[in-house]
Amino acid sequence: MSTKQTLTPEDWINAAFKLLTSSGPKAIRVDFLCRELGVTKGSFYWHFADLAGLQAAMVEHWRRVATSDVIASMTSPDLTPRDLFIRFIENILHVSPGEFGGPMTEVAIRHWAAGDETVQSVVRNADNERLAFLTLQMRGAGLTGPEARSRATLIYATLVGLKQLTGEPALPRMDIPGFVDAMLSPATLAAPAPVIEPRLETL
């Protein structure tokens, strides 16, 4: 059996994420966690002052791993704008099954945020950080002004939507390179519709 000395805060966070993704935010309870890890409540309070402390650590961990760390990994000067966008999308979409709740973690976090203002604030900050990063990269790729922001928003909205569809067996795998190529293509103006002159019928 694990003890309070052998378990780490990350073990508790990991167990809490598994409960969150499998059963929702109401399942994040000290007694459920202790049963999951095979320890007593004393072990929990060795690492966290209370349940709120664990929950704060959970959402901060998610924000760091799913946002700050992903953005930090994009700083290589060897990446072209196209390669950067492809890597960013892949890193956001493809989460290891054993990694702090697995691929459904972000969906579960957003569901949690809908009923918790503290979690909602962290999610909003992560959204803003990601969108600002994508907009900056769009500008680096040659798009300017509202166009850069609009395309960054479209990419991000697509990412959030795809995360919601994680696990759908009928969903075809996204062509990420093709999607990125479309987003980086210069905007083209539609040809104006031909003007049709009214005809005056002769009597």
PDB file of N, CA, C and O in Angstrom, residues 88-147:
ATOM      1  N   PHE A  88       1.706  22.627 -33.329  1.00  0.00           N
ATOM      2  CA  PHE A  88       0.843  23.157 -32.275  1.00  0.00           C
ATOM      3  C   PHE A  88      -0.482  22.400 -32.241  1.00  0.00           C
ATOM      4  O   PHE A  88      -0.946  21.968 -31.179  1.00  0.00           O
ATOM      5  N   ILE A  89      -1.097  22.229 -33.411  1.00  0.00           N
ATOM      6  CA  ILE A  89      -2.387  21.535 -33.475  1.00  0.00           C
ATOM      7  C   ILE A  89      -2.232  20.083 -33.021  1.00  0.00           C
ATOM      8  O   ILE A  89      -3.058  19.565 -32.254  1.00  0.00           O
ATOM      9  N   GLU A  90      -1.186  19.416 -33.465  1.00  0.00           N
ATOM     10  CA  GLU A  90      -0.978  18.023 -33.071  1.00  0.00           C
ATOM     11  C   GLU A  90      -0.769  17.896 -31.573  1.00  0.00           C
ATOM     12  O   GLU A  90      -1.294  16.967 -30.940  1.00  0.00           O
ATOM     13  N   ASN A  91      -0.014  18.813 -30.991  1.00  0.00           N
ATOM     14  CA  ASN A  91       0.241  18.751 -29.550  1.00  0.00           C
ATOM     15  C   ASN A  91      -1.019  18.978 -28.728  1.00  0.00           C
ATOM     16  O   ASN A  91      -1.194  18.371 -27.666  1.00  0.00           O
ATOM     17  N   ILE A  92      -1.894  19.854 -29.209  1.00  0.00           N
ATOM     18  CA  ILE A  92      -3.137  20.113 -28.485  1.00  0.00           C
ATOM     19  C   ILE A  92      -4.097  18.931 -28.624  1.00  0.00           C
ATOM     20  O   ILE A  92      -4.753  18.512 -27.664  1.00  0.00           O
ATOM     21  N   LEU A  93      -4.168  18.356 -29.828  1.00  0.00           N
ATOM     22  CA  LEU A  93      -5.152  17.305 -30.093  1.00  0.00           C
ATOM     23  C   LEU A  93      -4.741  15.938 -29.579  1.00  0.00           C
ATOM     24  O   LEU A  93      -5.565  15.165 -29.104  1.00  0.00           O
ATOM     25  N   HIS A  94      -3.463  15.618 -29.659  1.00  0.00           N
ATOM     26  CA  HIS A  94      -3.018  14.257 -29.383  1.00  0.00           C
ATOM     27  C   HIS A  94      -2.424  14.161 -27.983  1.00  0.00           C
ATOM     28  O   HIS A  94      -1.284  14.556 -27.754  1.00  0.00           O
ATOM     29  N   VAL A  95      -3.220  13.687 -27.056  1.00  0.00           N
ATOM     30  CA  VAL A  95      -2.798  13.535 -25.666  1.00  0.00           C
ATOM     31  C   VAL A  95      -2.728  12.055 -25.334  1.00  0.00           C
ATOM     32  O   VAL A  95      -3.625  11.287 -25.683  1.00  0.00           O
ATOM     33  N   SER A  96      -1.666  11.650 -24.664  1.00  0.00           N
ATOM     34  CA  SER A  96      -1.488  10.251 -24.294  1.00  0.00           C
ATOM     35  C   SER A  96      -2.613   9.791 -23.379  1.00  0.00           C
ATOM     36  O   SER A  96      -3.022  10.520 -22.468  1.00  0.00           O
ATOM     37  N   PRO A  97      -3.138   8.565 -23.576  1.00  0.00           N
ATOM     38  CA  PRO A  97      -4.237   8.050 -22.731  1.00  0.00           C
ATOM     39  C   PRO A  97      -3.915   8.046 -21.242  1.00  0.00           C
ATOM     40  O   PRO A  97      -4.799   8.213 -20.413  1.00  0.00           O
ATOM     41  N   GLY A  98      -2.636   7.868 -20.884  1.00  0.00           N
ATOM     42  CA  GLY A  98      -2.283   7.796 -19.476  1.00  0.00           C
ATOM     43  C   GLY A  98      -1.854   9.110 -18.874  1.00  0.00           C
ATOM     44  O   GLY A  98      -1.409   9.167 -17.729  1.00  0.00           O
ATOM     45  N   GLU A  99      -1.989  10.191 -19.616  1.00  0.00           N
ATOM     46  CA  GLU A  99      -1.482  11.481 -19.169  1.00  0.00           C
ATOM     47  C   GLU A  99      -2.561  12.311 -18.483  1.00  0.00           C
ATOM     48  O   GLU A  99      -3.366  12.967 -19.112  1.00  0.00           O
ATOM     49  N   PHE A 100      -2.603  12.258 -17.151  1.00  0.00           N
ATOM     50  CA  PHE A 100      -3.496  13.101 -16.349  1.00  0.00           C
ATOM     51  C   PHE A 100      -4.920  13.158 -16.908  1.00  0.00           C
ATOM     52  O   PHE A 100      -5.432  14.216 -17.234  1.00  0.00           O
ATOM     53  N   GLY A 101      -5.545  12.011 -17.042  1.00  0.00           N
ATOM     54  CA  GLY A 101      -6.932  11.957 -17.479  1.00  0.00           C
ATOM     55  C   GLY A 101      -7.098  11.616 -18.940  1.00  0.00           C
ATOM     56  O   GLY A 101      -8.190  11.263 -19.377  1.00  0.00           O
ATOM     57  N   GLY A 102      -6.034  11.729 -19.745  1.00  0.00           N
ATOM     58  CA  GLY A 102      -6.090  11.325 -21.131  1.00  0.00           C
ATOM     59  C   GLY A 102      -6.708  12.365 -22.048  1.00  0.00           C
ATOM     60  O   GLY A 102      -6.861  13.538 -21.688  1.00  0.00           O
ATOM     61  N   PRO A 103      -7.092  11.954 -23.264  1.00  0.00           N
ATOM     62  CA  PRO A 103      -7.564  12.889 -24.283  1.00  0.00           C
ATOM     63  C   PRO A 103      -8.814  13.680 -23.908  1.00  0.00           C
ATOM     64  O   PRO A 103      -9.065  14.740 -24.471  1.00  0.00           O
ATOM     65  N   MET A 104      -9.618  13.162 -22.965  1.00  0.00           N
ATOM     66  CA  MET A 104     -10.865  13.843 -22.606  1.00  0.00           C
ATOM     67  C   MET A 104     -10.674  14.900 -21.514  1.00  0.00           C
ATOM     68  O   MET A 104     -11.641  15.513 -21.066  1.00  0.00           O
ATOM     69  N   THR A 105      -9.436  15.144 -21.106  1.00  0.00           N
ATOM     70  CA  THR A 105      -9.202  16.070 -19.996  1.00  0.00           C
ATOM     71  C   THR A 105      -9.720  17.467 -20.297  1.00  0.00           C
ATOM     72  O   THR A 105     -10.405  18.086 -19.475  1.00  0.00           O
ATOM     73  N   GLU A 106      -9.402  17.997 -21.470  1.00  0.00           N
ATOM     74  CA  GLU A 106      -9.819  19.371 -21.769  1.00  0.00           C
ATOM     75  C   GLU A 106     -11.337  19.486 -21.849  1.00  0.00           C
ATOM     76  O   GLU A 106     -11.914  20.480 -21.395  1.00  0.00           O
ATOM     77  N   VAL A 107     -11.986  18.491 -22.413  1.00  0.00           N
ATOM     78  CA  VAL A 107     -13.448  18.502 -22.461  1.00  0.00           C
ATOM     79  C   VAL A 107     -14.006  18.530 -21.038  1.00  0.00           C
ATOM     80  O   VAL A 107     -14.935  19.289 -20.729  1.00  0.00           O
ATOM     81  N   ALA A 108     -13.423  17.703 -20.159  1.00  0.00           N
ATOM     82  CA  ALA A 108     -13.893  17.648 -18.774  1.00  0.00           C
ATOM     83  C   ALA A 108     -13.622  18.958 -18.039  1.00  0.00           C
ATOM     84  O   ALA A 108     -14.454  19.421 -17.242  1.00  0.00           O
ATOM     85  N   ILE A 109     -12.472  19.574 -18.306  1.00  0.00           N
ATOM     86  CA  ILE A 109     -12.139  20.859 -17.688  1.00  0.00           C
ATOM     87  C   ILE A 109     -13.160  21.922 -18.091  1.00  0.00           C
ATOM     88  O   ILE A 109     -13.637  22.718 -17.264  1.00  0.00           O
ATOM     89  N   ARG A 110     -13.516  21.947 -19.373  1.00  0.00           N
ATOM     90  CA  ARG A 110     -14.472  22.952 -19.849  1.00  0.00           C
ATOM     91  C   ARG A 110     -15.864  22.705 -19.261  1.00  0.00           C
ATOM     92  O   ARG A 110     -16.598  23.650 -18.951  1.00  0.00           O
ATOM     93  N   HIS A 111     -16.223  21.443 -19.114  1.00  0.00           N
ATOM     94  CA  HIS A 111     -17.500  21.122 -18.465  1.00  0.00           C
ATOM     95  C   HIS A 111     -17.479  21.594 -17.010  1.00  0.00           C
ATOM     96  O   HIS A 111     -18.468  22.163 -16.510  1.00  0.00           O
ATOM     97  N   TRP A 112     -16.390  21.366 -16.339  1.00  0.00           N
ATOM     98  CA  TRP A 112     -16.216  21.805 -14.954  1.00  0.00           C
ATOM     99  C   TRP A 112     -16.312  23.326 -14.870  1.00  0.00           C
ATOM    100  O   TRP A 112     -16.970  23.879 -13.985  1.00  0.00           O
ATOM    101  N   ALA A 113     -15.658  24.010 -15.818  1.00  0.00           N
ATOM    102  CA  ALA A 113     -15.630  25.475 -15.810  1.00  0.00           C
ATOM    103  C   ALA A 113     -17.015  26.081 -15.957  1.00  0.00           C
ATOM    104  O   ALA A 113     -17.274  27.191 -15.459  1.00  0.00           O
ATOM    105  N   ALA A 114     -17.926  25.362 -16.612  1.00  0.00           N
ATOM    106  CA  ALA A 114     -19.273  25.892 -16.815  1.00  0.00           C
ATOM    107  C   ALA A 114     -20.004  26.124 -15.494  1.00  0.00           C
ATOM    108  O   ALA A 114     -20.913  26.964 -15.429  1.00  0.00           O
ATOM    109  N   GLY A 115     -19.601  25.417 -14.452  1.00  0.00           N
ATOM    110  CA  GLY A 115     -20.267  25.569 -13.166  1.00  0.00           C
ATOM    111  C   GLY A 115     -19.369  26.049 -12.051  1.00  0.00           C
ATOM    112  O   GLY A 115     -19.772  26.019 -10.879  1.00  0.00           O
ATOM    113  N   ASP A 116     -18.163  26.512 -12.393  1.00  0.00           N
ATOM    114  CA  ASP A 116     -17.209  26.934 -11.368  1.00  0.00           C
ATOM    115  C   ASP A 116     -16.456  28.151 -11.888  1.00  0.00           C
ATOM    116  O   ASP A 116     -15.676  28.057 -12.837  1.00  0.00           O
ATOM    117  N   GLU A 117     -16.670  29.313 -11.275  1.00  0.00           N
ATOM    118  CA  GLU A 117     -16.074  30.557 -11.768  1.00  0.00           C
ATOM    119  C   GLU A 117     -14.547  30.550 -11.674  1.00  0.00           C
ATOM    120  O   GLU A 117     -13.863  31.127 -12.522  1.00  0.00           O
ATOM    121  N   THR A 118     -14.003  29.886 -10.654  1.00  0.00           N
ATOM    122  CA  THR A 118     -12.547  29.837 -10.515  1.00  0.00           C
ATOM    123  C   THR A 118     -11.917  29.058 -11.660  1.00  0.00           C
ATOM    124  O   THR A 118     -10.925  29.494 -12.262  1.00  0.00           O
ATOM    125  N   VAL A 119     -12.481  27.908 -11.967  1.00  0.00           N
ATOM    126  CA  VAL A 119     -11.982  27.107 -13.075  1.00  0.00           C
ATOM    127  C   VAL A 119     -12.203  27.837 -14.394  1.00  0.00           C
ATOM    128  O   VAL A 119     -11.345  27.834 -15.286  1.00  0.00           O
ATOM    129  N   GLN A 120     -13.357  28.487 -14.506  1.00  0.00           N
ATOM    130  CA  GLN A 120     -13.666  29.235 -15.721  1.00  0.00           C
ATOM    131  C   GLN A 120     -12.628  30.315 -15.985  1.00  0.00           C
ATOM    132  O   GLN A 120     -12.227  30.559 -17.129  1.00  0.00           O
ATOM    133  N   SER A 121     -12.155  30.975 -14.936  1.00  0.00           N
ATOM    134  CA  SER A 121     -11.147  32.018 -15.084  1.00  0.00           C
ATOM    135  C   SER A 121      -9.837  31.448 -15.628  1.00  0.00           C
ATOM    136  O   SER A 121      -9.192  32.054 -16.500  1.00  0.00           O
ATOM    137  N   VAL A 122      -9.438  30.267 -15.152  1.00  0.00           N
ATOM    138  CA  VAL A 122      -8.210  29.637 -15.633  1.00  0.00           C
ATOM    139  C   VAL A 122      -8.367  29.230 -17.096  1.00  0.00           C
ATOM    140  O   VAL A 122      -7.457  29.429 -17.916  1.00  0.00           O
ATOM    141  N   VAL A 123      -9.513  28.664 -17.440  1.00  0.00           N
ATOM    142  CA  VAL A 123      -9.762  28.253 -18.830  1.00  0.00           C
ATOM    143  C   VAL A 123      -9.750  29.472 -19.747  1.00  0.00           C
ATOM    144  O   VAL A 123      -9.182  29.439 -20.841  1.00  0.00           O
ATOM    145  N   ARG A 124     -10.358  30.558 -19.303  1.00  0.00           N
ATOM    146  CA  ARG A 124     -10.392  31.781 -20.110  1.00  0.00           C
ATOM    147  C   ARG A 124      -8.975  32.307 -20.335  1.00  0.00           C
ATOM    148  O   ARG A 124      -8.624  32.733 -21.451  1.00  0.00           O
ATOM    149  N   ASN A 125      -8.150  32.264 -19.304  1.00  0.00           N
ATOM    150  CA  ASN A 125      -6.762  32.709 -19.449  1.00  0.00           C
ATOM    151  C   ASN A 125      -5.999  31.833 -20.440  1.00  0.00           C
ATOM    152  O   ASN A 125      -5.202  32.329 -21.242  1.00  0.00           O
ATOM    153  N   ALA A 126      -6.235  30.532 -20.375  1.00  0.00           N
ATOM    154  CA  ALA A 126      -5.585  29.617 -21.312  1.00  0.00           C
ATOM    155  C   ALA A 126      -6.038  29.894 -22.742  1.00  0.00           C
ATOM    156  O   ALA A 126      -5.233  29.902 -23.677  1.00  0.00           O
ATOM    157  N   ASP A 127      -7.339  30.122 -22.919  1.00  0.00           N
ATOM    158  CA  ASP A 127      -7.868  30.447 -24.248  1.00  0.00           C
ATOM    159  C   ASP A 127      -7.211  31.716 -24.790  1.00  0.00           C
ATOM    160  O   ASP A 127      -6.796  31.768 -25.958  1.00  0.00           O
ATOM    161  N   ASN A 128      -7.125  32.735 -23.956  1.00  0.00           N
ATOM    162  CA  ASN A 128      -6.528  33.997 -24.387  1.00  0.00           C
ATOM    163  C   ASN A 128      -5.051  33.827 -24.736  1.00  0.00           C
ATOM    164  O   ASN A 128      -4.562  34.412 -25.717  1.00  0.00           O
ATOM    165  N   GLU A 129      -4.346  33.029 -23.932  1.00  0.00           N
ATOM    166  CA  GLU A 129      -2.923  32.804 -24.179  1.00  0.00           C
ATOM    167  C   GLU A 129      -2.712  32.058 -25.501  1.00  0.00           C
ATOM    168  O   GLU A 129      -1.842  32.412 -26.303  1.00  0.00           O
ATOM    169  N   ARG A 130      -3.514  31.048 -25.746  1.00  0.00           N
ATOM    170  CA  ARG A 130      -3.395  30.287 -26.988  1.00  0.00           C
ATOM    171  C   ARG A 130      -3.738  31.146 -28.195  1.00  0.00           C
ATOM    172  O   ARG A 130      -3.063  31.113 -29.220  1.00  0.00           O
ATOM    173  N   LEU A 131      -4.838  31.918 -28.083  1.00  0.00           N
ATOM    174  CA  LEU A 131      -5.280  32.729 -29.205  1.00  0.00           C
ATOM    175  C   LEU A 131      -4.270  33.834 -29.514  1.00  0.00           C
ATOM    176  O   LEU A 131      -4.007  34.142 -30.688  1.00  0.00           O
ATOM    177  N   ALA A 132      -3.695  34.431 -28.473  1.00  0.00           N
ATOM    178  CA  ALA A 132      -2.676  35.462 -28.689  1.00  0.00           C
ATOM    179  C   ALA A 132      -1.459  34.866 -29.398  1.00  0.00           C
ATOM    180  O   ALA A 132      -0.876  35.491 -30.301  1.00  0.00           O
ATOM    181  N   PHE A 133      -1.082  33.668 -29.005  1.00  0.00           N
ATOM    182  CA  PHE A 133       0.058  32.997 -29.642  1.00  0.00           C
ATOM    183  C   PHE A 133      -0.239  32.713 -31.118  1.00  0.00           C
ATOM    184  O   PHE A 133       0.591  32.983 -31.991  1.00  0.00           O
ATOM    185  N   LEU A 134      -1.424  32.181 -31.403  1.00  0.00           N
ATOM    186  CA  LEU A 134      -1.780  31.868 -32.785  1.00  0.00           C
ATOM    187  C   LEU A 134      -1.855  33.137 -33.638  1.00  0.00           C
ATOM    188  O   LEU A 134      -1.422  33.138 -34.798  1.00  0.00           O
ATOM    189  N   THR A 135      -2.382  34.208 -33.074  1.00  0.00           N
ATOM    190  CA  THR A 135      -2.464  35.473 -33.814  1.00  0.00           C
ATOM    191  C   THR A 135      -1.064  35.987 -34.133  1.00  0.00           C
ATOM    192  O   THR A 135      -0.797  36.437 -35.256  1.00  0.00           O
ATOM    193  N   LEU A 136      -0.163  35.908 -33.168  1.00  0.00           N
ATOM    194  CA  LEU A 136       1.219  36.344 -33.376  1.00  0.00           C
ATOM    195  C   LEU A 136       1.881  35.541 -34.490  1.00  0.00           C
ATOM    196  O   LEU A 136       2.586  36.094 -35.351  1.00  0.00           O
ATOM    197  N   GLN A 137       1.624  34.230 -34.504  1.00  0.00           N
ATOM    198  CA  GLN A 137       2.221  33.389 -35.540  1.00  0.00           C
ATOM    199  C   GLN A 137       1.614  33.687 -36.912  1.00  0.00           C
ATOM    200  O   GLN A 137       2.301  33.612 -37.938  1.00  0.00           O
ATOM    201  N   MET A 138       0.331  34.007 -36.952  1.00  0.00           N
ATOM    202  CA  MET A 138      -0.291  34.387 -38.212  1.00  0.00           C
ATOM    203  C   MET A 138       0.360  35.648 -38.768  1.00  0.00           C
ATOM    204  O   MET A 138       0.612  35.763 -39.977  1.00  0.00           O
ATOM    205  N   ARG A 139       0.640  36.595 -37.899  1.00  0.00           N
ATOM    206  CA  ARG A 139       1.313  37.818 -38.345  1.00  0.00           C
ATOM    207  C   ARG A 139       2.726  37.511 -38.834  1.00  0.00           C
ATOM    208  O   ARG A 139       3.187  38.088 -39.812  1.00  0.00           O
ATOM    209  N   GLY A 140       3.387  36.583 -38.158  1.00  0.00           N
ATOM    210  CA  GLY A 140       4.714  36.177 -38.591  1.00  0.00           C
ATOM    211  C   GLY A 140       4.699  35.489 -39.948  1.00  0.00           C
ATOM    212  O   GLY A 140       5.702  35.489 -40.672  1.00  0.00           O
ATOM    213  N   ALA A 141       3.546  34.900 -40.288  1.00  0.00           N
ATOM    214  CA  ALA A 141       3.411  34.218 -41.572  1.00  0.00           C
ATOM    215  C   ALA A 141       3.000  35.169 -42.686  1.00  0.00           C
ATOM    216  O   ALA A 141       2.845  34.746 -43.834  1.00  0.00           O
ATOM    217  N   GLY A 142       2.823  36.458 -42.347  1.00  0.00           N
ATOM    218  CA  GLY A 142       2.541  37.445 -43.378  1.00  0.00           C
ATOM    219  C   GLY A 142       1.143  38.014 -43.375  1.00  0.00           C
ATOM    220  O   GLY A 142       0.855  38.941 -44.134  1.00  0.00           O
ATOM    221  N   LEU A 143       0.257  37.489 -42.544  1.00  0.00           N
ATOM    222  CA  LEU A 143      -1.097  38.039 -42.456  1.00  0.00           C
ATOM    223  C   LEU A 143      -1.101  39.212 -41.477  1.00  0.00           C
ATOM    224  O   LEU A 143      -0.342  39.221 -40.509  1.00  0.00           O
ATOM    225  N   THR A 144      -1.926  40.176 -41.715  1.00  0.00           N
ATOM    226  CA  THR A 144      -1.903  41.370 -40.881  1.00  0.00           C
ATOM    227  C   THR A 144      -3.289  41.725 -40.382  1.00  0.00           C
ATOM    228  O   THR A 144      -4.299  41.277 -40.921  1.00  0.00           O
ATOM    229  N   GLY A 145      -3.300  42.555 -39.340  1.00  0.00           N
ATOM    230  CA  GLY A 145      -4.529  43.145 -38.837  1.00  0.00           C
ATOM    231  C   GLY A 145      -5.622  42.154 -38.500  1.00  0.00           C
ATOM    232  O   GLY A 145      -5.360  41.059 -37.977  1.00  0.00           O
ATOM    233  N   PRO A 146      -6.864  42.507 -38.824  1.00  0.00           N
ATOM    234  CA  PRO A 146      -8.016  41.658 -38.504  1.00  0.00           C
ATOM    235  C   PRO A 146      -7.936  40.276 -39.147  1.00  0.00           C
ATOM    236  O   PRO A 146      -8.460  39.313 -38.591  1.00  0.00           O
ATOM    237  N   GLU A 147      -7.290  40.186 -40.319  1.00  0.00           N
ATOM    238  CA  GLU A 147      -7.191  38.895 -40.999  1.00  0.00           C
ATOM    239  C   GLU A 147      -6.410  37.891 -40.153  1.00  0.00           C
ATOM    240  O   GLU A 147      -6.791  36.721 -40.041  1.00  0.00           O
TER     241      GLU A 147
END
